[in-house]
Tab-separated table of C-alpha atoms in Angstrom:
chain	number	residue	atom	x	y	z
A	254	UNK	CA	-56.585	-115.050	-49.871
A	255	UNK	CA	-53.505	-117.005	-48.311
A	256	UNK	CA	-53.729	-119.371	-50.922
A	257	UNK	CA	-53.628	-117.455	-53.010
A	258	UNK	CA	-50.829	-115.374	-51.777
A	259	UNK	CA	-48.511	-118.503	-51.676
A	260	UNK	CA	-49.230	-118.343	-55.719
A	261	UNK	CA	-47.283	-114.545	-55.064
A	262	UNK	CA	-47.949	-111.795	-57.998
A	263	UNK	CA	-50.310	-113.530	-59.850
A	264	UNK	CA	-51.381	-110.441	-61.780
A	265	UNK	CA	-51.539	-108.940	-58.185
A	266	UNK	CA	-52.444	-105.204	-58.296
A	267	UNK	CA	-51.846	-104.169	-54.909
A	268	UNK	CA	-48.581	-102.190	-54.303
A	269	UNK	CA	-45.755	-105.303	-53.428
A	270	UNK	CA	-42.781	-104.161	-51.502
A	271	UNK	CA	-39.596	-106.572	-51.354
A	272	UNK	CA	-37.054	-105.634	-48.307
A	273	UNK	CA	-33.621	-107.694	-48.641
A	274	UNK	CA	-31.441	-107.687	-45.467
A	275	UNK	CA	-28.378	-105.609	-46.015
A	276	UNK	CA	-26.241	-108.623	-44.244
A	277	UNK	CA	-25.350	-111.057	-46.461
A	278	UNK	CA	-24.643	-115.059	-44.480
A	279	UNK	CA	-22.222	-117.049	-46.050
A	280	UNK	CA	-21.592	-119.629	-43.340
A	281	UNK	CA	-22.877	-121.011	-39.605
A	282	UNK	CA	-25.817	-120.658	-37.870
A	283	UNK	CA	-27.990	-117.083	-37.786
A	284	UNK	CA	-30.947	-116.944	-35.682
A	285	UNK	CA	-33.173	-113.518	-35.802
A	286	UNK	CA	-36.551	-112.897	-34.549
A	287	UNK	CA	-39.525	-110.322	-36.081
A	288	UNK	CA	-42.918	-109.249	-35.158
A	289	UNK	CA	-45.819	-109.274	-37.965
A	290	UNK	CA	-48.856	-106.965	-37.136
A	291	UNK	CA	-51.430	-108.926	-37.237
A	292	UNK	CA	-53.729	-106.476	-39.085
A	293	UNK	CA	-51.270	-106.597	-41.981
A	294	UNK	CA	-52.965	-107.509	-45.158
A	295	UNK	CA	-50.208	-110.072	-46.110
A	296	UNK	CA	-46.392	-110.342	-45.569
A	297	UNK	CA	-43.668	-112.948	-46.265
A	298	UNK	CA	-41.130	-113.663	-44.207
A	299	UNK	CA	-38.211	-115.918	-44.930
A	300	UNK	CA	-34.376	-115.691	-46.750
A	301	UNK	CA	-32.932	-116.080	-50.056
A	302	UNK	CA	-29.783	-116.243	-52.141
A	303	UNK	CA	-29.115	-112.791	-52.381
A	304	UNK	CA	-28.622	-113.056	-56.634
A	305	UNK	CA	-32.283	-114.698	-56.745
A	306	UNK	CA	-33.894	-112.374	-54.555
A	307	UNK	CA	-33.327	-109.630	-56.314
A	308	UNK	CA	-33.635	-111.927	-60.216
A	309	UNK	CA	-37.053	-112.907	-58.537
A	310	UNK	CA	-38.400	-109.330	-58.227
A	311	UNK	CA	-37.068	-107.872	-61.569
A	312	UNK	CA	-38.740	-110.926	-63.564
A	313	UNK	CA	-41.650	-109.733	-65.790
A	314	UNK	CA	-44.972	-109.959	-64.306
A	315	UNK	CA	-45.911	-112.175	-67.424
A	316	UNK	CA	-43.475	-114.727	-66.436
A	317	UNK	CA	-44.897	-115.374	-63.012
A	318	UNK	CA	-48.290	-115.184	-64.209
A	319	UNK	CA	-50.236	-118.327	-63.875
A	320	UNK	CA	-50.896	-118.642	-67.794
A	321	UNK	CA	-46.955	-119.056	-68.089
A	322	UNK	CA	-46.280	-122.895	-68.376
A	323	UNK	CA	-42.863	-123.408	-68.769
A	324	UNK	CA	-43.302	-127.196	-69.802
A	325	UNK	CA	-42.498	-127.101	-73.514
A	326	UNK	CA	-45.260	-129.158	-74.196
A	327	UNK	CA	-44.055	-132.588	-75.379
A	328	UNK	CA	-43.175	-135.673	-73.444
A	329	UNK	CA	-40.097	-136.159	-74.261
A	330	UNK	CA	-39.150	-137.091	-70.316
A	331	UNK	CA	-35.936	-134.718	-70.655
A	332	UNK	CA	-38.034	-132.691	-67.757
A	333	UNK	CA	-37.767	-135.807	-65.282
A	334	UNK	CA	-33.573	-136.040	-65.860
A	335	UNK	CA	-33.173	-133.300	-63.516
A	336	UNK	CA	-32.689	-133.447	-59.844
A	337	UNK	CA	-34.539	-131.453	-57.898
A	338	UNK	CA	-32.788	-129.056	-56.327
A	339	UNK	CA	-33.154	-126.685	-53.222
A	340	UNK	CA	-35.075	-123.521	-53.858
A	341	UNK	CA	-33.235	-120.892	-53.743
A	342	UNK	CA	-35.527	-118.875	-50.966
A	343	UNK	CA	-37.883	-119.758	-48.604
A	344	UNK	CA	-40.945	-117.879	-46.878
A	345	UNK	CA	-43.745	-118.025	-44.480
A	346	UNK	CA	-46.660	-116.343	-45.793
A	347	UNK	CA	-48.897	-114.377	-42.779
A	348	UNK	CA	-51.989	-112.947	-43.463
A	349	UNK	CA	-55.208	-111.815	-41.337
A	350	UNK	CA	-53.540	-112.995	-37.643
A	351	UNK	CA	-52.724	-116.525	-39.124
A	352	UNK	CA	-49.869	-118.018	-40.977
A	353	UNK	CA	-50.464	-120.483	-44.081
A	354	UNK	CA	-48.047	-123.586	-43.614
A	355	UNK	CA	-46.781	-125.043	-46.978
A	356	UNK	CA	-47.242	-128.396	-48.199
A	357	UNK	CA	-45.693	-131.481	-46.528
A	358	UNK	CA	-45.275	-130.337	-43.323
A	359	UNK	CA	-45.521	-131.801	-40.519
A	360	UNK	CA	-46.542	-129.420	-38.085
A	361	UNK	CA	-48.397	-128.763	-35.124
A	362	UNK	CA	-51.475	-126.981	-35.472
A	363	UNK	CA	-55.032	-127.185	-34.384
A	364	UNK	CA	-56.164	-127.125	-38.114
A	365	UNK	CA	-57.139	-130.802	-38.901
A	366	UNK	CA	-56.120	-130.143	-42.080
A	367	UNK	CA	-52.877	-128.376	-41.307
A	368	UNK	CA	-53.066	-125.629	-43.280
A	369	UNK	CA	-52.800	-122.541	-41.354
A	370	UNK	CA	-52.072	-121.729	-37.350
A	371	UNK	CA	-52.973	-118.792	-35.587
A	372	UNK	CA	-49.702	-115.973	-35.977
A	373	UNK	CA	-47.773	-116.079	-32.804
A	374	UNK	CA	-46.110	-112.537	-31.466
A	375	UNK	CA	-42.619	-112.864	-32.304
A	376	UNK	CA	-41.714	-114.967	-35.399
A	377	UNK	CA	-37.978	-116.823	-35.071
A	378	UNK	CA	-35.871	-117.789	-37.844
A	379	UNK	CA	-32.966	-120.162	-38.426
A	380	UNK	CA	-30.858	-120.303	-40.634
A	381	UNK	CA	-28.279	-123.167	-41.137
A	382	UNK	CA	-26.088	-122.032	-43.427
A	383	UNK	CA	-23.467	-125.496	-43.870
A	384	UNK	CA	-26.796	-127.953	-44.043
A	385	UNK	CA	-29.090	-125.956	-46.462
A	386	UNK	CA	-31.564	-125.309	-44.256
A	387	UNK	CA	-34.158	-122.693	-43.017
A	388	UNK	CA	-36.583	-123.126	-39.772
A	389	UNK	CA	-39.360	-120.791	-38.682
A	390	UNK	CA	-40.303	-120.729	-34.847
A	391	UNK	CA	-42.777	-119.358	-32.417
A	392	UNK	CA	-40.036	-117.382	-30.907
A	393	UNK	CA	-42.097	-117.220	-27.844
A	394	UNK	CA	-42.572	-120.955	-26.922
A	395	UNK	CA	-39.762	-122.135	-29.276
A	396	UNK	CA	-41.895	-124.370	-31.082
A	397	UNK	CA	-40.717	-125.201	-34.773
A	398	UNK	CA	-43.605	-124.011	-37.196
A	399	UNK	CA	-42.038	-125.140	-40.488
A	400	UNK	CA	-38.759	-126.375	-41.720
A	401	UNK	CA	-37.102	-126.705	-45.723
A	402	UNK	CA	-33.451	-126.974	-47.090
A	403	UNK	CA	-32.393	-124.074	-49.197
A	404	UNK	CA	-29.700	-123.623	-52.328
A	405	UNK	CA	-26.861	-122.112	-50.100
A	406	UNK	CA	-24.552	-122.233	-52.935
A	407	UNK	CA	-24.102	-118.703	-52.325
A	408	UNK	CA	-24.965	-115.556	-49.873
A	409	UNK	CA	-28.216	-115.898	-48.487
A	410	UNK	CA	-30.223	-112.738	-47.250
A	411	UNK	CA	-33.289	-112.317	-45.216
A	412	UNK	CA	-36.096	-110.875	-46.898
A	413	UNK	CA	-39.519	-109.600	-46.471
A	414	UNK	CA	-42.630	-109.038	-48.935
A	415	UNK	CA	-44.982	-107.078	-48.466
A	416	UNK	CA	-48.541	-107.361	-50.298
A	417	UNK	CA	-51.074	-104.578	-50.214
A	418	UNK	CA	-49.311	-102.755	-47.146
A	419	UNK	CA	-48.187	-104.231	-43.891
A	420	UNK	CA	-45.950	-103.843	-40.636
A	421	UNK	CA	-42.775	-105.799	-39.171
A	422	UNK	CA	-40.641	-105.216	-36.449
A	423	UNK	CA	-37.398	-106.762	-36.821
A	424	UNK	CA	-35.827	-107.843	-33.588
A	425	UNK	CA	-31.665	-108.115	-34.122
A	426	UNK	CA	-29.486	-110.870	-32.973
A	427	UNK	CA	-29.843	-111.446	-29.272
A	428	UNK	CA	-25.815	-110.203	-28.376
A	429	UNK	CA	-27.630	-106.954	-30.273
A	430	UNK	CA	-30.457	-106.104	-28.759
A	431	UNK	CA	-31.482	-102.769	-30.316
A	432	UNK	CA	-34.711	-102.648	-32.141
A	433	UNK	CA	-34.969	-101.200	-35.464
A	434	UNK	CA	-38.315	-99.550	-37.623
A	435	UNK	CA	-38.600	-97.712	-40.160
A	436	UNK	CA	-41.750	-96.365	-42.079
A	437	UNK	CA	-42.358	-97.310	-45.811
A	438	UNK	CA	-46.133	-95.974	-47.169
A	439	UNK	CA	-47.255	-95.483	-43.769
A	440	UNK	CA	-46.450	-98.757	-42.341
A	441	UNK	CA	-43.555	-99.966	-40.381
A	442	UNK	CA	-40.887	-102.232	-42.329
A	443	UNK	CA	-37.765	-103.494	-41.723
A	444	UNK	CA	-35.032	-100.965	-41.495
């Protein structure tokens, strides 16, 4: 099911919720920290450029389906010109107690084959706005569970999927240390 999940909306028919942080960053460093139940069916946490967030979730489910190929089918080699860039958002996906890492990373984890490690209580994020680039942490040990650059060519947002129902507790900037929930279909989500 994680793997699946990283593949998000694949002619999904479970009720998908996307919550977009109402502060937009636009430069330096923003560290927050949020707490997954683990009985959630499957959430993703990460950020985003605020214009593709919201592009991403309005884009017709026949467009992220799997039988969409956006090659245009000849081999031309016009597709290897361009540079690959950033993506513009990046998430952890958690699922049944355990997180699925991506690909490429180097990571600790008991896993042999790195794939997943077991959700920790608090999940930290980091984002560094001037360099590109997004880290996830244990929040409770501090130790760095995955790490990518991300298109910060404009505001980036957190954000938060949820698949099939879920709960999150968002835990606000250390200086701020009120906790906020709200409830969204009978499950706690980011308020």
């Amino acid at each position: 099911m994680l793997f699946a999940a990283e593949r998000l909306m694949t002619s999904c028919h479970l009720s998908i919720d996307l919550v977009i942080g109402d502060v937009a960053i636009t430069q330096g460093k923003s560290y927050w920290a949020c707490c997954v139940d683990p009985s959630s069916y499957l959430v993703k946490v990460g950020v985003g450029l605020e214009s593709k967030l919201q592009e991403w979730f309005q884009v017709p489910q026949d467009v992220v389906s799997p039988r969409y190929d956006p090659d245009s089918g000849h081999d031309s080699g016009a597709e290897d010109t361009t540079v690959e860039a950033p993506p513009p958002y990046a998430f952890l996906t958690i699922g049944m107690g355990k997180i699925l890492l991506s690909h490429g990373s180097a990571l600790t984890s008991r896993d042999p084959n790195g794939c997943t490690v077991p959700l920790p209580p608090r999940i930290g994020i980091c984002l560094d706005y001037e360099q590109g680039k997004v880290s996830f942490y244990d929040a409770v040990s501090f130790r760095e569970l995955w790490e990518c650059g991300i298109d910060c060519s404009g505001p980036v947002c957190p954000a938060f999927c949820f698949i099939g129902g879920g709960a999150l507790h968002l835990q606000e900037l250390v200086a701020n240390k009120q906790d906020r929930k709200v409830t969204i279909g009978g499950f706690a989500k980011l308020d």
